[in-house]
């Protein structure tokens, strides 16, 4: 009885999760005429939407998103990891710091976007990647920091002390002994940080909505004054979602560990 | 090898002196054990010698060098931690050779020393495994091996045996002693286990509340404790303490009266080890104190010996350890007569 109930619940959950994706996949291979009837499930598949998307420069936007994401991740990993180490091991700022790290996440992006916009304007970098990347860092660095604190907490202090007795200074003890212990966490943090940057629409739209459009901005562009171009938009959405889904699948365990503050034993 | 000298060494956290201006000379090539209850400052002292904790004041010398302001890596010490602190991402071989590689020794030297240590500690067949695949005892051997290959001036041990089970602990204890004798090394060892401290130490340093209570050879500390803390901390079961008073050449406390020759009048605490309480007939008269009557509360047979819980005046029972052969017709709940060994009494003021 319990088993059957469980199966039913899982089936319902699966349906809720999978249905939108299935809908998007189907929409991306329907012709304009077929799209006008959403309930129609028998139709002749067409690649016309995909061709339009690829020719419309969506891959260029995807490349822009990759550049923004990678640069954001690299900077966020370096500063976030060092911050997390300092908070975890050196007790920088006391125990309160580890919880206030996430405070900036609670701020609505609208609060930051106006100052960031004017900063970009006066620095002459509006509508370039140099405007978007710092904006992304405002929400990616705190998450990476929070994420890594738990992993550093799980590394015994004695390991680093042993390395310092064995002949390493502080920096080498950190890089050669402590860092290798948190590598799995670092990998998961990198992917998580990349996803955050990859999915951002708000900052990218306002700070660089013109020539240097990131993927979410480009996708939003299919919502035109003539109405939503469902077919092409669906194809673009798939291009955007598939890498994220694939990456999350491989690091899901470390993701949970990081988000729960290292509570799950690896 | 080198000795260690601590001068007025102090560590203060907030307003609390965790280590309170200790002076200590640790002789070269000796096994010195710092022992005391948790929070007594023994581990902090060891960590200050290692350079992992910065002293608030005082100086630390290893040999003739003042190392107070040196980094741990520059002190030429090796340390073994309670949780072994093996690098999980490295093989046993790389763990053992870590310190040598950090110091850029040649491959020939590294191979030779690793081979020697692995042979000495019987971990040769484990060299290519990861620490996670080893038992607690094996991990401990690897941690010690990692210390040995460094050939440091001083070895520091921070409760290295307390994560092992009782049987293994005793075995490793013997092995550590054998190792120390073989290497002739200066070793400083911290433990809260008084039995372990007695077994290992050439010199015992008993600490409490941040200061040194007594130091000396283990047997001397056991036989001649200088205060009630040391008397009850060293030895198991603990020494019995009886509050009393000396007046006109007679000690009296809880109904026990003992003639004392040179006792100054005044309040005093009598200390008697459990093995120095005897049945009235078991000791020649000239060695025995005046007999006293006690209620035999509980008898705990321990094989060759038995522990008795005796009630005399007051709430705290006296513990006596006697030869099982003399138990005879002793019955719990009945009174019997006992004496103390006159030559083994301690008076603490």
mmCIF file of C-alpha atoms in Angstrom, chain A residues 30-242:
data_model
loop_
_atom_site.group_PDB
_atom_site.id
_atom_site.type_symbol
_atom_site.label_atom_id
_atom_site.label_comp_id
_atom_site.label_asym_id
_atom_site.label_seq_id
_atom_site.Cartn_x
_atom_site.Cartn_y
_atom_site.Cartn_z
ATOM 1 C CA UNK A 30 6.248 22.199 -34.433
ATOM 2 C CA UNK A 31 5.523 24.399 -37.414
ATOM 3 C CA UNK A 32 3.929 27.794 -36.935
ATOM 4 C CA UNK A 33 0.532 26.343 -37.924
ATOM 5 C CA UNK A 34 0.762 23.427 -35.509
ATOM 6 C CA UNK A 35 1.776 25.753 -32.698
ATOM 7 C CA UNK A 36 -1.510 27.557 -32.949
ATOM 8 C CA UNK A 37 -3.174 24.447 -31.516
ATOM 9 C CA UNK A 38 -1.247 23.533 -28.344
ATOM 10 C CA UNK A 39 -3.232 20.333 -27.817
ATOM 11 C CA UNK A 40 -2.309 18.864 -31.157
ATOM 12 C CA UNK A 41 0.081 15.965 -30.534
ATOM 13 C CA UNK A 42 0.074 14.464 -34.017
ATOM 14 C CA UNK A 43 2.007 16.691 -36.384
ATOM 15 C CA UNK A 44 4.873 16.603 -38.862
ATOM 16 C CA UNK A 45 8.103 17.530 -37.018
ATOM 17 C CA UNK A 46 10.111 20.328 -38.567
ATOM 18 C CA UNK A 47 13.526 21.836 -37.926
ATOM 19 C CA UNK A 48 12.482 25.252 -39.146
ATOM 20 C CA UNK A 49 12.544 26.783 -35.664
ATOM 21 C CA UNK A 50 16.004 25.403 -34.955
ATOM 22 C CA UNK A 51 17.302 26.727 -38.238
ATOM 23 C CA UNK A 52 15.862 30.155 -37.495
ATOM 24 C CA UNK A 53 17.383 30.207 -34.010
ATOM 25 C CA UNK A 54 20.846 29.175 -35.169
ATOM 26 C CA UNK A 55 20.801 31.627 -38.057
ATOM 27 C CA UNK A 56 19.444 34.342 -35.781
ATOM 28 C CA UNK A 57 22.718 34.478 -33.830
ATOM 29 C CA UNK A 58 21.648 32.669 -30.679
ATOM 30 C CA UNK A 59 24.947 30.785 -30.639
ATOM 31 C CA UNK A 60 26.763 34.102 -30.432
ATOM 32 C CA UNK A 61 24.705 34.992 -27.375
ATOM 33 C CA UNK A 62 25.445 31.577 -25.901
ATOM 34 C CA UNK A 63 29.159 32.240 -26.415
ATOM 35 C CA UNK A 64 28.791 35.606 -24.670
ATOM 36 C CA UNK A 65 27.079 33.838 -21.765
ATOM 37 C CA UNK A 66 29.900 31.304 -21.588
ATOM 38 C CA UNK A 67 32.515 34.070 -21.438
ATOM 39 C CA UNK A 68 30.590 35.944 -18.734
ATOM 40 C CA UNK A 69 30.027 32.714 -16.812
ATOM 41 C CA UNK A 70 33.620 31.492 -16.974
ATOM 42 C CA UNK A 71 35.166 34.827 -15.995
ATOM 43 C CA UNK A 72 32.617 35.224 -13.182
ATOM 44 C CA UNK A 73 33.322 31.703 -11.928
ATOM 45 C CA UNK A 74 37.090 32.133 -11.949
ATOM 46 C CA UNK A 75 36.954 35.396 -9.990
ATOM 47 C CA UNK A 76 34.254 34.114 -7.638
ATOM 48 C CA UNK A 77 36.130 30.880 -6.918
ATOM 49 C CA UNK A 78 39.351 32.665 -6.041
ATOM 50 C CA UNK A 79 37.813 35.315 -3.809
ATOM 51 C CA UNK A 80 35.034 33.105 -2.417
ATOM 52 C CA UNK A 81 37.378 30.251 -1.532
ATOM 53 C CA UNK A 82 39.820 32.519 0.249
ATOM 54 C CA UNK A 83 36.952 34.222 2.102
ATOM 55 C CA UNK A 84 35.447 30.879 3.092
ATOM 56 C CA UNK A 85 38.821 29.602 4.331
ATOM 57 C CA UNK A 86 39.312 32.714 6.375
ATOM 58 C CA UNK A 87 35.830 32.547 7.889
ATOM 59 C CA UNK A 88 36.029 28.813 8.584
ATOM 60 C CA UNK A 89 39.594 28.432 9.842
ATOM 61 C CA UNK A 90 40.706 31.858 11.029
ATOM 62 C CA UNK A 91 37.279 32.748 12.454
ATOM 63 C CA UNK A 92 37.443 36.098 10.665
ATOM 64 C CA UNK A 93 34.649 38.295 11.937
ATOM 65 C CA UNK A 94 33.522 35.702 14.460
ATOM 66 C CA UNK A 95 30.739 33.192 14.035
ATOM 67 C CA UNK A 96 28.276 35.837 12.843
ATOM 68 C CA UNK A 97 30.093 36.353 9.556
ATOM 69 C CA UNK A 98 29.238 32.938 8.217
ATOM 70 C CA UNK A 99 25.557 33.730 8.368
ATOM 71 C CA UNK A 100 25.724 37.334 7.231
ATOM 72 C CA UNK A 101 27.592 36.262 4.095
ATOM 73 C CA UNK A 102 24.282 35.432 2.473
ATOM 74 C CA UNK A 103 22.662 38.702 3.494
ATOM 75 C CA UNK A 104 23.354 40.284 0.121
ATOM 76 C CA UNK A 105 21.317 37.491 -1.509
ATOM 77 C CA UNK A 106 18.249 38.768 0.287
ATOM 78 C CA UNK A 107 18.550 42.184 -1.299
ATOM 79 C CA UNK A 108 16.339 42.645 -4.374
ATOM 80 C CA UNK A 109 18.541 43.033 -7.489
ATOM 81 C CA UNK A 110 16.704 46.268 -8.269
ATOM 82 C CA UNK A 111 18.528 47.909 -5.357
ATOM 83 C CA UNK A 112 21.925 47.250 -6.896
ATOM 84 C CA UNK A 113 21.182 47.588 -10.565
ATOM 85 C CA UNK A 114 20.792 51.366 -10.618
ATOM 86 C CA UNK A 115 24.149 52.141 -8.970
ATOM 87 C CA UNK A 116 25.758 49.453 -11.135
ATOM 88 C CA UNK A 117 24.206 51.007 -14.226
ATOM 89 C CA UNK A 118 25.608 54.455 -13.412
ATOM 90 C CA UNK A 119 28.989 52.983 -12.514
ATOM 91 C CA UNK A 120 29.091 51.220 -15.881
ATOM 92 C CA UNK A 121 27.990 54.374 -17.639
ATOM 93 C CA UNK A 122 30.622 56.596 -16.050
ATOM 94 C CA UNK A 123 33.315 53.967 -16.575
ATOM 95 C CA UNK A 124 32.295 53.774 -20.207
ATOM 96 C CA UNK A 125 31.654 50.035 -20.141
ATOM 97 C CA UNK A 126 27.876 49.984 -20.500
ATOM 98 C CA UNK A 127 26.643 47.332 -22.927
ATOM 99 C CA UNK A 128 29.902 45.392 -22.532
ATOM 100 C CA UNK A 129 30.836 42.293 -20.587
ATOM 101 C CA UNK A 130 32.745 44.478 -18.117
ATOM 102 C CA UNK A 131 29.384 45.742 -16.876
ATOM 103 C CA UNK A 132 27.750 42.333 -16.580
ATOM 104 C CA UNK A 133 30.551 40.396 -14.880
ATOM 105 C CA UNK A 134 30.861 42.640 -11.776
ATOM 106 C CA UNK A 135 27.073 42.569 -11.479
ATOM 107 C CA UNK A 136 27.074 38.781 -11.495
ATOM 108 C CA UNK A 137 29.849 38.721 -8.919
ATOM 109 C CA UNK A 138 27.545 40.527 -6.458
ATOM 110 C CA UNK A 139 25.387 37.436 -6.100
ATOM 111 C CA UNK A 140 27.810 34.675 -7.106
ATOM 112 C CA UNK A 141 30.667 35.427 -4.675
ATOM 113 C CA UNK A 142 28.492 35.214 -1.511
ATOM 114 C CA UNK A 143 26.997 31.922 -2.656
ATOM 115 C CA UNK A 144 30.403 30.428 -3.441
ATOM 116 C CA UNK A 145 31.690 31.639 -0.057
ATOM 117 C CA UNK A 146 28.754 30.133 1.798
ATOM 118 C CA UNK A 147 29.092 26.961 -0.222
ATOM 119 C CA UNK A 148 32.796 26.519 0.569
ATOM 120 C CA UNK A 149 32.636 27.319 4.311
ATOM 121 C CA UNK A 150 31.017 23.948 4.976
ATOM 122 C CA UNK A 151 33.700 22.121 3.015
ATOM 123 C CA UNK A 152 36.515 23.886 4.882
ATOM 124 C CA UNK A 153 34.801 23.159 8.213
ATOM 125 C CA UNK A 154 35.040 19.465 7.390
ATOM 126 C CA UNK A 155 38.837 19.596 6.999
ATOM 127 C CA UNK A 156 40.502 18.926 10.388
ATOM 128 C CA UNK A 157 42.744 21.782 11.592
ATOM 129 C CA UNK A 158 45.430 19.240 12.424
ATOM 130 C CA UNK A 159 45.969 18.509 8.744
ATOM 131 C CA UNK A 160 47.147 22.037 8.096
ATOM 132 C CA UNK A 161 49.101 22.145 11.345
ATOM 133 C CA UNK A 162 50.812 18.900 10.424
ATOM 134 C CA UNK A 163 51.828 20.399 7.091
ATOM 135 C CA UNK A 164 53.206 23.475 8.848
ATOM 136 C CA UNK A 165 55.261 21.298 11.184
ATOM 137 C CA UNK A 166 56.376 19.138 8.247
ATOM 138 C CA UNK A 167 57.958 22.053 6.460
ATOM 139 C CA UNK A 168 55.346 24.184 4.739
ATOM 140 C CA UNK A 169 54.529 27.826 5.352
ATOM 141 C CA UNK A 170 50.921 28.932 5.664
ATOM 142 C CA UNK A 171 50.375 29.537 1.954
ATOM 143 C CA UNK A 172 51.810 26.225 0.805
ATOM 144 C CA UNK A 173 50.022 24.324 3.607
ATOM 145 C CA UNK A 174 46.791 25.826 2.301
ATOM 146 C CA UNK A 175 47.423 25.174 -1.365
ATOM 147 C CA UNK A 176 49.055 21.738 -1.089
ATOM 148 C CA UNK A 177 47.151 20.187 1.793
ATOM 149 C CA UNK A 178 43.898 21.995 2.578
ATOM 150 C CA UNK A 179 42.833 22.833 -0.966
ATOM 151 C CA UNK A 180 43.044 19.232 -2.263
ATOM 152 C CA UNK A 181 40.582 18.200 0.477
ATOM 153 C CA UNK A 182 37.932 20.640 -0.769
ATOM 154 C CA UNK A 183 38.420 20.026 -4.513
ATOM 155 C CA UNK A 184 35.104 18.160 -4.949
ATOM 156 C CA UNK A 185 33.342 21.074 -3.281
ATOM 157 C CA UNK A 186 35.240 23.513 -5.454
ATOM 158 C CA UNK A 187 34.075 21.699 -8.572
ATOM 159 C CA UNK A 188 30.449 21.753 -7.473
ATOM 160 C CA UNK A 189 30.733 25.415 -6.473
ATOM 161 C CA UNK A 190 32.125 26.219 -9.908
ATOM 162 C CA UNK A 191 29.214 24.585 -11.690
ATOM 163 C CA UNK A 192 26.671 26.118 -9.349
ATOM 164 C CA UNK A 193 28.222 29.559 -9.791
ATOM 165 C CA UNK A 194 28.240 29.122 -13.540
ATOM 166 C CA UNK A 195 24.542 28.211 -13.544
ATOM 167 C CA UNK A 196 23.695 31.307 -11.499
ATOM 168 C CA UNK A 197 25.515 33.519 -13.966
ATOM 169 C CA UNK A 198 24.213 31.641 -17.015
ATOM 170 C CA UNK A 199 20.588 32.017 -15.912
ATOM 171 C CA UNK A 200 20.670 35.718 -15.013
ATOM 172 C CA UNK A 201 18.373 37.853 -17.097
ATOM 173 C CA UNK A 202 17.810 40.958 -15.006
ATOM 174 C CA UNK A 203 21.330 42.430 -14.746
ATOM 175 C CA UNK A 204 22.316 41.340 -18.233
ATOM 176 C CA UNK A 205 19.211 42.907 -19.778
ATOM 177 C CA UNK A 206 19.637 46.276 -18.088
ATOM 178 C CA UNK A 207 23.425 46.592 -18.192
ATOM 179 C CA UNK A 208 24.104 45.047 -21.597
ATOM 180 C CA UNK A 209 20.846 44.587 -23.436
ATOM 181 C CA UNK A 210 22.097 45.953 -26.709
ATOM 182 C CA UNK A 211 24.883 44.446 -28.765
ATOM 183 C CA UNK A 212 26.410 42.156 -26.129
ATOM 184 C CA UNK A 213 23.360 40.120 -25.321
ATOM 185 C CA UNK A 214 23.691 37.068 -23.115
ATOM 186 C CA UNK A 215 21.581 33.994 -23.798
ATOM 187 C CA UNK A 216 18.659 34.808 -21.445
ATOM 188 C CA UNK A 217 18.468 38.300 -22.949
ATOM 189 C CA UNK A 218 18.398 36.833 -26.437
ATOM 190 C CA UNK A 219 15.667 34.395 -25.438
ATOM 191 C CA UNK A 220 13.600 37.187 -23.948
ATOM 192 C CA UNK A 221 13.976 38.855 -27.331
ATOM 193 C CA UNK A 222 11.619 36.322 -28.886
ATOM 194 C CA UNK A 223 8.836 38.035 -26.981
ATOM 195 C CA UNK A 224 8.331 40.570 -29.777
ATOM 196 C CA UNK A 225 5.743 43.223 -30.487
ATOM 197 C CA UNK A 226 4.125 40.707 -32.863
ATOM 198 C CA UNK A 227 3.631 38.287 -29.964
ATOM 199 C CA UNK A 228 5.700 35.467 -28.552
ATOM 200 C CA UNK A 229 7.543 33.457 -31.182
ATOM 201 C CA UNK A 230 6.880 30.177 -29.400
ATOM 202 C CA UNK A 231 8.682 27.817 -31.741
ATOM 203 C CA UNK A 232 11.999 29.639 -31.947
ATOM 204 C CA UNK A 233 11.855 30.563 -28.295
ATOM 205 C CA UNK A 234 11.417 26.905 -27.359
ATOM 206 C CA UNK A 235 14.437 25.911 -29.391
ATOM 207 C CA UNK A 236 16.479 28.684 -27.761
ATOM 208 C CA UNK A 237 15.305 27.656 -24.303
ATOM 209 C CA UNK A 238 16.530 24.105 -24.928
ATOM 210 C CA UNK A 239 19.927 25.395 -25.974
ATOM 211 C CA UNK A 240 20.037 27.275 -22.705
ATOM 212 C CA UNK A 241 18.740 24.533 -20.393
ATOM 213 C CA UNK A 242 20.494 21.391 -21.589
#
